[in-house]
PDB file of C-alpha atoms and ligand atoms in Angstrom:
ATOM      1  CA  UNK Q   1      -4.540  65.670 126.776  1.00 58.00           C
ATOM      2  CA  UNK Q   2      -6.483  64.506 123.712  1.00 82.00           C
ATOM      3  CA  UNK Q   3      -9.793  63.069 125.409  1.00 95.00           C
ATOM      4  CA  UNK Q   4     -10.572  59.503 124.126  1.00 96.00           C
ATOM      5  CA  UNK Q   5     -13.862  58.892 122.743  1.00 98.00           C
ATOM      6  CA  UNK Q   6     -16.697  57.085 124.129  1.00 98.00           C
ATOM      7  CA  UNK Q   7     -19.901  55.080 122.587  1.00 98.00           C
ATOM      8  CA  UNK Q   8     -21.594  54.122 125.838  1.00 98.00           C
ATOM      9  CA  UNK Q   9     -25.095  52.367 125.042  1.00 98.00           C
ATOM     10  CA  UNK Q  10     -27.917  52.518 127.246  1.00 98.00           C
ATOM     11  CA  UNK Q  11     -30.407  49.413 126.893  1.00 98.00           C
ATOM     12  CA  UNK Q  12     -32.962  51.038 129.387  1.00 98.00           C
ATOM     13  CA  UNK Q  13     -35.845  48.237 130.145  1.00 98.00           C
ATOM     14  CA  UNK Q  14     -34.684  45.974 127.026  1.00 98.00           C
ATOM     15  CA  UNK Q  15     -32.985  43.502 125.999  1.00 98.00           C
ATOM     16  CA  UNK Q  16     -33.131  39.682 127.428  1.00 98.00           C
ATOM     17  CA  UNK Q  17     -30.516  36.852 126.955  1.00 98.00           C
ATOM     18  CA  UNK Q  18     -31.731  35.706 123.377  1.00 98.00           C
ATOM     19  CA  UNK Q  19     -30.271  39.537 122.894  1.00 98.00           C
ATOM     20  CA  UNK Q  20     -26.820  39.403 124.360  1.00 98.00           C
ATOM     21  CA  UNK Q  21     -25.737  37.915 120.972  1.00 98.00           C
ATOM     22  CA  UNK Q  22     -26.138  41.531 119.792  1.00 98.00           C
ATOM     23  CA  UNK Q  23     -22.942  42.465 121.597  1.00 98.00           C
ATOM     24  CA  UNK Q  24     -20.580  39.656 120.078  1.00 98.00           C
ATOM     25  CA  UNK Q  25     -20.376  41.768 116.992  1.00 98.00           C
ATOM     26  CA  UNK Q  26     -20.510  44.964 118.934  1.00 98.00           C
ATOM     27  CA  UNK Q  27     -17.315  43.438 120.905  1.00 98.00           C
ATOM     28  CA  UNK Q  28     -15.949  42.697 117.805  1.00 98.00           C
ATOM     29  CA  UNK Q  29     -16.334  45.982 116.438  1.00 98.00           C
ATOM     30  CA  UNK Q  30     -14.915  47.665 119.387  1.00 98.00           C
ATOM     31  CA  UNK Q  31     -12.085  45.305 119.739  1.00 98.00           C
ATOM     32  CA  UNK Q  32     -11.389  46.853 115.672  1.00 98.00           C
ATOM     33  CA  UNK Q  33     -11.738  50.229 117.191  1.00 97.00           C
ATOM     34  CA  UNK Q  34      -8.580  50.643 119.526  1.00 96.00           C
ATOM     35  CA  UNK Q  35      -8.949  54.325 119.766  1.00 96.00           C
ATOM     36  CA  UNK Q  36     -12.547  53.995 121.009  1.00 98.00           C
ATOM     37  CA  UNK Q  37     -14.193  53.624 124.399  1.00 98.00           C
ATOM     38  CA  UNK Q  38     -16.705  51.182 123.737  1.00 98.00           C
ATOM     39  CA  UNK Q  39     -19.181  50.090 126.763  1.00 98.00           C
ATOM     40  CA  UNK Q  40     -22.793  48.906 127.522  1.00 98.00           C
ATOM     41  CA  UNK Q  41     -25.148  49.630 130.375  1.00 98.00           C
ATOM     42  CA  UNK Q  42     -27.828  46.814 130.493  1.00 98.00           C
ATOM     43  CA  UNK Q  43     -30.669  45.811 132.829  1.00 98.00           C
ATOM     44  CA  UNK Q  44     -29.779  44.549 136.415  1.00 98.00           C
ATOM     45  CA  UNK Q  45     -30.265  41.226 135.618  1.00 98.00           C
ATOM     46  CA  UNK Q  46     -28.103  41.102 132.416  1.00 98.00           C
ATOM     47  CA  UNK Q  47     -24.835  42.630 133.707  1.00 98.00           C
ATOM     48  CA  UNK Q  48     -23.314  39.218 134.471  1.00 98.00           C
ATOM     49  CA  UNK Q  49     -24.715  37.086 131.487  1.00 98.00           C
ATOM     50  CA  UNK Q  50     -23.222  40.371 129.245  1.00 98.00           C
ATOM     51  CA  UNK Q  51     -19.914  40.066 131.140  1.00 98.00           C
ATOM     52  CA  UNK Q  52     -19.863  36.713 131.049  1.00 98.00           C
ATOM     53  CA  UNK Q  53     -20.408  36.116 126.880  1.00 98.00           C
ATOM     54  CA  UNK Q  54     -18.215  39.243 126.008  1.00 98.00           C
ATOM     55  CA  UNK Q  55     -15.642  40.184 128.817  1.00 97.00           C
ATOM     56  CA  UNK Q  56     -13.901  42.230 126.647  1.00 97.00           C
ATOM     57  CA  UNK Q  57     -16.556  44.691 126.809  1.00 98.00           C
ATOM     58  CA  UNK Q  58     -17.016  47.680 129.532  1.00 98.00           C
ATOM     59  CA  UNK Q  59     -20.474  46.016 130.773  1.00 98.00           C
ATOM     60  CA  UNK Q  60     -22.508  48.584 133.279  1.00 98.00           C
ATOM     61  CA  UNK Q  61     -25.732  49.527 135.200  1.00 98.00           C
ATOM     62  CA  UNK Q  62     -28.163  51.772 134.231  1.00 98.00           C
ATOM     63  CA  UNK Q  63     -28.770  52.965 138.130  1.00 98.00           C
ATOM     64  CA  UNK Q  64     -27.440  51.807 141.385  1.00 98.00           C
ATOM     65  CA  UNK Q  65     -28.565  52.715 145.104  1.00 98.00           C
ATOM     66  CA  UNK Q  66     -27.237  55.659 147.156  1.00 98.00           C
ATOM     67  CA  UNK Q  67     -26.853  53.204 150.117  1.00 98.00           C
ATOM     68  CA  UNK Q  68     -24.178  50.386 149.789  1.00 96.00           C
ATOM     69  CA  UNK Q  69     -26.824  47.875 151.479  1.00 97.00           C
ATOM     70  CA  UNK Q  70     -30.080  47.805 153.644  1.00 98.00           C
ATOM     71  CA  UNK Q  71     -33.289  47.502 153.341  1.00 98.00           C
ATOM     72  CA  UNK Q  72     -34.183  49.024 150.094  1.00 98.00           C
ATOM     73  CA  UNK Q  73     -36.724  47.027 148.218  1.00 98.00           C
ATOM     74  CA  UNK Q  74     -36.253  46.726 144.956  1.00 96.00           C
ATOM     75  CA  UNK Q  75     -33.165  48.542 144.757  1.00 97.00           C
ATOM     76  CA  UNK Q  76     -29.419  47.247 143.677  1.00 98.00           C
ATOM     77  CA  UNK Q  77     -26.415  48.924 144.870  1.00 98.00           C
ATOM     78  CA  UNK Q  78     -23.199  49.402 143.283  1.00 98.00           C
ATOM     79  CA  UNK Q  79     -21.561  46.969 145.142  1.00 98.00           C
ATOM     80  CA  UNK Q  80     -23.921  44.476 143.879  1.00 98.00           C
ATOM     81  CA  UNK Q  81     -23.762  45.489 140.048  1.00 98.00           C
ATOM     82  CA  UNK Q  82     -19.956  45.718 140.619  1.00 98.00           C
ATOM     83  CA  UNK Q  83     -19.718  42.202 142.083  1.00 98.00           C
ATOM     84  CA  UNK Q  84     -22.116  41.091 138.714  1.00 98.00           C
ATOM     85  CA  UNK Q  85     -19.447  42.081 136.376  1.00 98.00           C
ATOM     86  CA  UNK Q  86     -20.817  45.892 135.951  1.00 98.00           C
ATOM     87  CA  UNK Q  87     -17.504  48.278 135.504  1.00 98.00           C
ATOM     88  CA  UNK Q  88     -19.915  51.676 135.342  1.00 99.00           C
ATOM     89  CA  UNK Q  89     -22.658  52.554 135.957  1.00 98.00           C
ATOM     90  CA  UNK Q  90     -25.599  55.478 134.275  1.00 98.00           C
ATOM     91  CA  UNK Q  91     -26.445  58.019 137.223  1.00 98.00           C
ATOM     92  CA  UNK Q  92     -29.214  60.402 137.031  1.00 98.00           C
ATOM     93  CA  UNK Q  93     -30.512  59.908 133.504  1.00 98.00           C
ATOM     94  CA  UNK Q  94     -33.435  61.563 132.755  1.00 96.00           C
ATOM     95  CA  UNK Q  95     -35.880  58.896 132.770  1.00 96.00           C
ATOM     96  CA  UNK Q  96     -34.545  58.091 136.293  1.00 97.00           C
ATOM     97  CA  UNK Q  97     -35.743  61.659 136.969  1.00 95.00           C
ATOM     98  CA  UNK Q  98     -38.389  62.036 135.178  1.00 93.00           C
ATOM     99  CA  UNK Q  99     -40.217  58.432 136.091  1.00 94.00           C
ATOM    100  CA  UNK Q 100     -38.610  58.390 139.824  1.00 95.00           C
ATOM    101  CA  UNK Q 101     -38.635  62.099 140.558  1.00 96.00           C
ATOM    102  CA  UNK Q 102     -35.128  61.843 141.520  1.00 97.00           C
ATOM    103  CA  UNK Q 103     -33.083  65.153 142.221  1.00 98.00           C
ATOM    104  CA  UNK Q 104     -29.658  65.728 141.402  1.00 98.00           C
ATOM    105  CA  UNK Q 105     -29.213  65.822 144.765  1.00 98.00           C
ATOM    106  CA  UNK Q 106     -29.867  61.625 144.478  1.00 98.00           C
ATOM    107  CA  UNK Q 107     -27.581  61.613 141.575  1.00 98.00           C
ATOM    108  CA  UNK Q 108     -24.621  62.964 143.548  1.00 98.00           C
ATOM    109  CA  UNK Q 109     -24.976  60.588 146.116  1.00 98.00           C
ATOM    110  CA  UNK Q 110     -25.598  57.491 143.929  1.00 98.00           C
ATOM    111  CA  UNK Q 111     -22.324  58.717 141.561  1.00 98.00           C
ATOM    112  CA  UNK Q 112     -19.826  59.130 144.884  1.00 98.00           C
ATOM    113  CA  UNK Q 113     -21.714  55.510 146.017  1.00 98.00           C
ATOM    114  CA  UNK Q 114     -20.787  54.039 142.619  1.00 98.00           C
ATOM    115  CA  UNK Q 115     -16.788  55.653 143.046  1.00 98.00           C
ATOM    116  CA  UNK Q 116     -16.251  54.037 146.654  1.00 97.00           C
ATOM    117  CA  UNK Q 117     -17.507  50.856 145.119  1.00 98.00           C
ATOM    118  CA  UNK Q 118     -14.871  51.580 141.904  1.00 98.00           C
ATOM    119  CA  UNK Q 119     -17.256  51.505 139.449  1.00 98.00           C
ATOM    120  CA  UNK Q 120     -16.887  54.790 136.839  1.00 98.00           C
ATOM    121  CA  UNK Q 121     -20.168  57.032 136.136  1.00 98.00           C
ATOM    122  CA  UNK Q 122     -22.135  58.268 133.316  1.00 98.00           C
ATOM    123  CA  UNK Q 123     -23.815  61.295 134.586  1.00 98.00           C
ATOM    124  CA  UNK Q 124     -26.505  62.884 132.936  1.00 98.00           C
ATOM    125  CA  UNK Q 125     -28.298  65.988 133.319  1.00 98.00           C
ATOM    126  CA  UNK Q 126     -30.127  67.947 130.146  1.00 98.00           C
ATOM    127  CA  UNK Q 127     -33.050  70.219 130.307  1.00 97.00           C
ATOM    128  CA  UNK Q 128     -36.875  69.563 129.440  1.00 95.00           C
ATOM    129  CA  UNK Q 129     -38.384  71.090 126.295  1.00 96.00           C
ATOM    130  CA  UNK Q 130     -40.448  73.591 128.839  1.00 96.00           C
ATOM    131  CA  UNK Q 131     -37.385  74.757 129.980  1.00 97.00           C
ATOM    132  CA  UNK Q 132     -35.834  75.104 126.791  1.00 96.00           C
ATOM    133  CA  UNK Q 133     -38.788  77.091 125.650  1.00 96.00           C
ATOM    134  CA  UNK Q 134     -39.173  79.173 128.616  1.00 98.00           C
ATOM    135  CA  UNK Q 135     -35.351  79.995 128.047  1.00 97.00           C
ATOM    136  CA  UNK Q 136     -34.048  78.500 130.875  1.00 97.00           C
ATOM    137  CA  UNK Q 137     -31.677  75.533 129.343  1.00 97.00           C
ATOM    138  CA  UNK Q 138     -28.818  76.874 130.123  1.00 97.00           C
ATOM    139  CA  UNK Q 139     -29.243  77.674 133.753  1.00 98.00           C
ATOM    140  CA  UNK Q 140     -30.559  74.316 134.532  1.00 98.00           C
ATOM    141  CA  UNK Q 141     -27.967  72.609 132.997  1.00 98.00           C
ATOM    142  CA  UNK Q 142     -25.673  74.247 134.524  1.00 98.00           C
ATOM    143  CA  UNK Q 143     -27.591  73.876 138.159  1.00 98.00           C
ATOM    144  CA  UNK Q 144     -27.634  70.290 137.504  1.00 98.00           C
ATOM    145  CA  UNK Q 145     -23.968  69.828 136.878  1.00 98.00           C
ATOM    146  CA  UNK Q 146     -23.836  72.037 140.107  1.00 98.00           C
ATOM    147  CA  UNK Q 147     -26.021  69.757 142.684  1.00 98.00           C
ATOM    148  CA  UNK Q 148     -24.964  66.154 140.733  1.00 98.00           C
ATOM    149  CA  UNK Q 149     -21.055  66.479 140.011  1.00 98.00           C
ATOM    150  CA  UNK Q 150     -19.536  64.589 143.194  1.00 96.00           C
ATOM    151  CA  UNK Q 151     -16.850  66.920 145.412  1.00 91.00           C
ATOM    152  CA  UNK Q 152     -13.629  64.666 143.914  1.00 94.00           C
ATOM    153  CA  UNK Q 153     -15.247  64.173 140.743  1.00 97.00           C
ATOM    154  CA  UNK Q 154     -12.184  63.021 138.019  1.00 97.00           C
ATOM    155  CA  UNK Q 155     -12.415  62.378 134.668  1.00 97.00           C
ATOM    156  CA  UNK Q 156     -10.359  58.955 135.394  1.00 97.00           C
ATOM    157  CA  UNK Q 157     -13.821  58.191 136.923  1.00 98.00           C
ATOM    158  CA  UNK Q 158     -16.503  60.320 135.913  1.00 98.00           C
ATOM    159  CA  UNK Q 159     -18.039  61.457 132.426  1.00 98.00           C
ATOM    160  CA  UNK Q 160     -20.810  63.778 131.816  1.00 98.00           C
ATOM    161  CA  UNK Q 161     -23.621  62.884 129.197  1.00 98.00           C
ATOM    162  CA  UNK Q 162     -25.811  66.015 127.925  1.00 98.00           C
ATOM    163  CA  UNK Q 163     -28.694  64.734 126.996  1.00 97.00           C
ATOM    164  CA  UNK Q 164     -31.723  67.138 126.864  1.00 97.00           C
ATOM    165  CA  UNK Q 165     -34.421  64.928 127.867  1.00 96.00           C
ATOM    166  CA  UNK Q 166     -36.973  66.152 124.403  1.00 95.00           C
ATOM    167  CA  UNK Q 167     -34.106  64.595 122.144  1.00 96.00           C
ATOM    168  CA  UNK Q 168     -34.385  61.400 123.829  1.00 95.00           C
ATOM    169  CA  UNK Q 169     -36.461  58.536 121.981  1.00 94.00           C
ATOM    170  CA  UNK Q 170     -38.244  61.059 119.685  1.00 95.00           C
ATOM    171  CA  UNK Q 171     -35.957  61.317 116.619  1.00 94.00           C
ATOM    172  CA  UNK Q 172     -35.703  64.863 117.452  1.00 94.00           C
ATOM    173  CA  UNK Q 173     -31.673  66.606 117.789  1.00 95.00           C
ATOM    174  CA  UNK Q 174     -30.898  69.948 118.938  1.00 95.00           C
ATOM    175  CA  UNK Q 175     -29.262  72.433 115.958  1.00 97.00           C
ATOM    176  CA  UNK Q 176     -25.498  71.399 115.648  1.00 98.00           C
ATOM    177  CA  UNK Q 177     -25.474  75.275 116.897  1.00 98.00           C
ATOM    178  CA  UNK Q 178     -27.558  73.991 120.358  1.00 97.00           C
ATOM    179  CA  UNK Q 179     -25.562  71.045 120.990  1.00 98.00           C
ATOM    180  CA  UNK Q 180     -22.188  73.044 120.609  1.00 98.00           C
ATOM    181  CA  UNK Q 181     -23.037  75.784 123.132  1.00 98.00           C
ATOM    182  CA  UNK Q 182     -24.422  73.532 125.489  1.00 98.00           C
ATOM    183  CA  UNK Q 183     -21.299  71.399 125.560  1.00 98.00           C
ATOM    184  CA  UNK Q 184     -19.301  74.849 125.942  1.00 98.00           C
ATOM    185  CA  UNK Q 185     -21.363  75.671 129.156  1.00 98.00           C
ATOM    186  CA  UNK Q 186     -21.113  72.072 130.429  1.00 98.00           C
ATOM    187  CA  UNK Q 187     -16.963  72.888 130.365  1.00 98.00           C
ATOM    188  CA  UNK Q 188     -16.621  75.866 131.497  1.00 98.00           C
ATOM    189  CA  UNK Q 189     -19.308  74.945 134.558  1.00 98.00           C
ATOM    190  CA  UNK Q 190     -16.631  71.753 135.573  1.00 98.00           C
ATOM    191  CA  UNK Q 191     -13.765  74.014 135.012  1.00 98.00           C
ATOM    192  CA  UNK Q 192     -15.492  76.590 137.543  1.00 97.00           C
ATOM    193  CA  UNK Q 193     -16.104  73.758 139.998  1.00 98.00           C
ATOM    194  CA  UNK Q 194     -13.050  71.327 139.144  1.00 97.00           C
ATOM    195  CA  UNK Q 195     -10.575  73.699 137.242  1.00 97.00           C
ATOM    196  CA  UNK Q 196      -8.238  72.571 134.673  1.00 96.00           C
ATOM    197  CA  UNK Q 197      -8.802  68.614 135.286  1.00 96.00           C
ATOM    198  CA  UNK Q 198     -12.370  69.409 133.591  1.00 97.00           C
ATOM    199  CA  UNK Q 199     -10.232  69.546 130.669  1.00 97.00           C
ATOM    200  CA  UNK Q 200      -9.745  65.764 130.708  1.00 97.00           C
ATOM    201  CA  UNK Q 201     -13.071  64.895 131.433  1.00 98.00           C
ATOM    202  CA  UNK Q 202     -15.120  63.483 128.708  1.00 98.00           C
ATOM    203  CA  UNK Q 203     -19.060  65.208 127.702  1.00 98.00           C
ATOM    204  CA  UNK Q 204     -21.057  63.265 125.520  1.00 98.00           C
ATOM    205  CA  UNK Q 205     -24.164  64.034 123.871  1.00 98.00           C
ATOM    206  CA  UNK Q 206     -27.236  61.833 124.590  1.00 98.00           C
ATOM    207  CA  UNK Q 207     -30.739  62.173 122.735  1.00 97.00           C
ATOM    208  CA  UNK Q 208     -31.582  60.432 119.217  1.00 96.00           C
ATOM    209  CA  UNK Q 209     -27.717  60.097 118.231  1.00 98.00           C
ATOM    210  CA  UNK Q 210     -27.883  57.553 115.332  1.00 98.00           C
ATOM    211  CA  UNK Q 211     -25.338  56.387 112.693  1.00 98.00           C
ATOM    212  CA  UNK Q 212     -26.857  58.702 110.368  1.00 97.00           C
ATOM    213  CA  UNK Q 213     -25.915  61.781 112.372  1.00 98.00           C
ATOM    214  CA  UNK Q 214     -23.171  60.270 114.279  1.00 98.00           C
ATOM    215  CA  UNK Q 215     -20.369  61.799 112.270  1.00 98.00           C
ATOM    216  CA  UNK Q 216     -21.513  64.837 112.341  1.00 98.00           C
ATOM    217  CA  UNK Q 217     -22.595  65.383 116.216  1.00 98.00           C
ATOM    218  CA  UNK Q 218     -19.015  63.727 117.439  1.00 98.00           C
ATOM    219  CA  UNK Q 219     -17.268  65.908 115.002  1.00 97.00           C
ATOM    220  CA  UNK Q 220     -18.826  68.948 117.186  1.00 98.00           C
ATOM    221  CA  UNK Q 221     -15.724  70.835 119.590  1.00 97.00           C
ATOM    222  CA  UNK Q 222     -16.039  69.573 123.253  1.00 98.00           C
ATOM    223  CA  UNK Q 223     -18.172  66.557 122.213  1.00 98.00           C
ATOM    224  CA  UNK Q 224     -16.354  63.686 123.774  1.00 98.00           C
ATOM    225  CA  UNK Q 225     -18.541  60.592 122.752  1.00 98.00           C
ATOM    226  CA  UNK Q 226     -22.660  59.632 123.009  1.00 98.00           C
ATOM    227  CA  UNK Q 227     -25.243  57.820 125.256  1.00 98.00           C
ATOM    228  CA  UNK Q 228     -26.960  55.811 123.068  1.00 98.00           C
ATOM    229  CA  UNK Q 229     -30.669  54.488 124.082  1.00 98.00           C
ATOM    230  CA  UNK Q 230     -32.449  52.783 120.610  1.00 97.00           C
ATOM    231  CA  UNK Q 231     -29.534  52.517 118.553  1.00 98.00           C
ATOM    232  CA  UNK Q 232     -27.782  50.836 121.045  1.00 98.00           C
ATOM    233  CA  UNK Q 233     -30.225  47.411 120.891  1.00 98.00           C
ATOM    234  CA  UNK Q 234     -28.789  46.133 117.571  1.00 98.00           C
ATOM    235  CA  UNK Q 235     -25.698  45.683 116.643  1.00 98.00           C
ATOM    236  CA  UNK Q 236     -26.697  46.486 113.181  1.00 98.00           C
ATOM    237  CA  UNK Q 237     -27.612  49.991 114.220  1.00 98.00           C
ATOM    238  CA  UNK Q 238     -24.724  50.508 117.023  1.00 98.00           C
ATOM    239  CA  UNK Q 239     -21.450  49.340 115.353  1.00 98.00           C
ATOM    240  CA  UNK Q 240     -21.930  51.952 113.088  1.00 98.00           C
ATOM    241  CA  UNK Q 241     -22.161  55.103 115.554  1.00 98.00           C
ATOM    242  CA  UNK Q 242     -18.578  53.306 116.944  1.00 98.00           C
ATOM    243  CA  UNK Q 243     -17.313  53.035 113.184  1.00 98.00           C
ATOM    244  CA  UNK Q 244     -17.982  57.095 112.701  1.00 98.00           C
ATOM    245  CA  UNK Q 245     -15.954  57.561 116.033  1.00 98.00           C
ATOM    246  CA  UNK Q 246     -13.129  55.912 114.915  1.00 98.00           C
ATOM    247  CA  UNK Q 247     -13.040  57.419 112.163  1.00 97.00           C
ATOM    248  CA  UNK Q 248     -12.644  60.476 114.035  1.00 94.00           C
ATOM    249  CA  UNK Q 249     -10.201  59.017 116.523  1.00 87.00           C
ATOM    250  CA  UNK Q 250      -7.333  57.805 114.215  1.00 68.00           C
TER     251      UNK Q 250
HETATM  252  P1  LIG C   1     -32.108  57.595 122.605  1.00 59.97           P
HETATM  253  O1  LIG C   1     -31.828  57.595 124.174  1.00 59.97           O
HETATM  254  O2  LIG C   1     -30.781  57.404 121.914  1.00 59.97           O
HETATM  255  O3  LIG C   1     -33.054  56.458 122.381  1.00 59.97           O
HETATM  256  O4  LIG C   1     -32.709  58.935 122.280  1.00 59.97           O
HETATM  257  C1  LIG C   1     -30.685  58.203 124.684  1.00 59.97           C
HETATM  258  C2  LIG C   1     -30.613  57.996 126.166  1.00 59.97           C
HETATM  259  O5  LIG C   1     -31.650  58.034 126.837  1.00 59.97           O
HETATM  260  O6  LIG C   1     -29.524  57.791 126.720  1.00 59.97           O
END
C-alpha cells in the first residue's frame, strides 16, 4: 500500500488567536492538495479556536497526560484535547524530553492514553548530537522506537517522526545519506516489533525541514511526510513544504 503523505506542523509555545488566520490559507492549500495529509498541532489553548475557524483541518496537541484525569496540575489529557476539537496529538518530542526529562517510557504511555481516547499520534524519537558523535545514533533510535512504540501500535493510528533533536530549530539537516539510513533502521525496527503492518505506517522526518529542502528530503525512500516546528507559523513559509508534497503525491 502506497503510504499517503503527511505535513504535520508543530507550533510548539507560539502562536495566539490574531495567528489562527495563518491556517485559512494553509486549509486552503491543503483542501488543493487531495493527496496530502495536512494537520496542525497547536498550543492547549488554541485547539478549539483552530478547529473552530478551519474544521477542515486535522487540528492536534502537542502533548497530552498519561492519566485520563486526576490531579495533575498543569497537565491536559487526551480526553480533554480530544473533547477541544484536537484529532492527534505530538507524543514524546524532543523538547518534551529534553525540557521535561521525559522517558520513552512516558511516551508509550501518553501515545496508548491518546489511542483509548481516539486521538492518532505523532511519535518522535531522534538522537542528540553527543550521541551522534559518540556513534551511538543508531542504537538509540532504535531503543527509543523500542520503549515508546505502544504494544497495538497501527499505522491507522500511529506515525513515527525522526527528528534528531540537533536538526531541530538550528537550520542544521542531516546528509540526505543520514536521513535515508536512519529512516531504513526506523522500518526495519517496526517491522521487527510489528511485522509487515510497519509497512503501512508512515516515518517522517522532523528537524529544520523548510520549503527550500522540502522536495528533496520527501523525495528520500521510506520518508513518509515532516514535523514541521518554524516553518509551520506562516502560512507563507508552510503551504509551500505541502505544495512540494503534492507534487510528489500525484
Ligand atoms: P523545526 O522543528 O522545524 O523548527 O526544526 C521541528 C520540530 O521540532 O518538530
Amino acid at each position: 500500500m502506497a503510504r499517503r503523505k503527511l505535513i504535520a506542523g508543530n507550533w510548539k509555545m507560539n502562536g495566539s488567536l490574531a495567528a489562527l488566520a495563518e491556517l485559512d490559507t494553509i486549509a486552503t492549500a491543503a483542501a488543493a492538495a487531495p493527496n496530502v495529509d495536512v494537520a496542525i498541532a497547536v498550543p492547549a489553548t488554541l485547539i478549539a479556536p483552530a478547529h473552530a475557524r478551519v474544521p477542515s483541518l486535522a487540528i492536534g496537541a502537542e502533548d497530552v497526560h498519561e492519566a485520563d484525569s486526576g490531579a495533575h496540575t498543569g497537565c491536559v489529557s487526551a480526553s480533554m484535547v480530544r473533547e477541544a476539537g484536537a484529532a492527534f496529538t505530538i507524543v514524546g518530542h524532543s523538547e518534551r524530553r529534553g525540557d521535561q526529562h521525559e522517558t520513552s517510557h512516558d511516551a508509550y504511555m501518553k501515545s496508548a492514553a491518546a489511542h483509548r481516547q481516539g486521538l492518532t499520534v505523532i511519535l518522535c524519537v531522534g538522537e542528540t548530537q553527543a550521541e551522534r558523535d559518540a556513534g551511538r545514533a543508531e542504537r538509540v533510535v532504535q531503543a527509543q522506537i523500542e520503549k515508546s512504540l505502544p504494544d497495538d501500535a497501527h499505522a491507522d493510528w500511529l506515525t513515527l517522526a525522526y527528528e534528531p533533536r540537533w536538526a531541530i530549530g538550528t537550520g542544521w539537516t542531516p546528509s540526505m545519506e543520514d536521513i535515508a539510513a536512519m529512516h531504513a533502521i526506523a522500518r526495519a525496527k517496526l517491522r521487527q516489533m510489528i511485522g509487515d503492518t510497519a509497512l503501512d505506517m508512515r516515518i517522517l522526518y522532523g528537524g529544520s525541514l523548510t520549503g527550500a529542502n522540502a522536495a528533496e528530503i520527501l523525495a528520500l525512500e521510506n520518508v513518509d511526510g515532516a514535523l514541521v516546528g518554524g516553518a509551520s507559523l506562516t502560512a507563507d513559509k508552510f503551504v509551500p513544504i505541502i505544495e512540494a508534497a503534492k507534487a510528489q503525491s500525484t
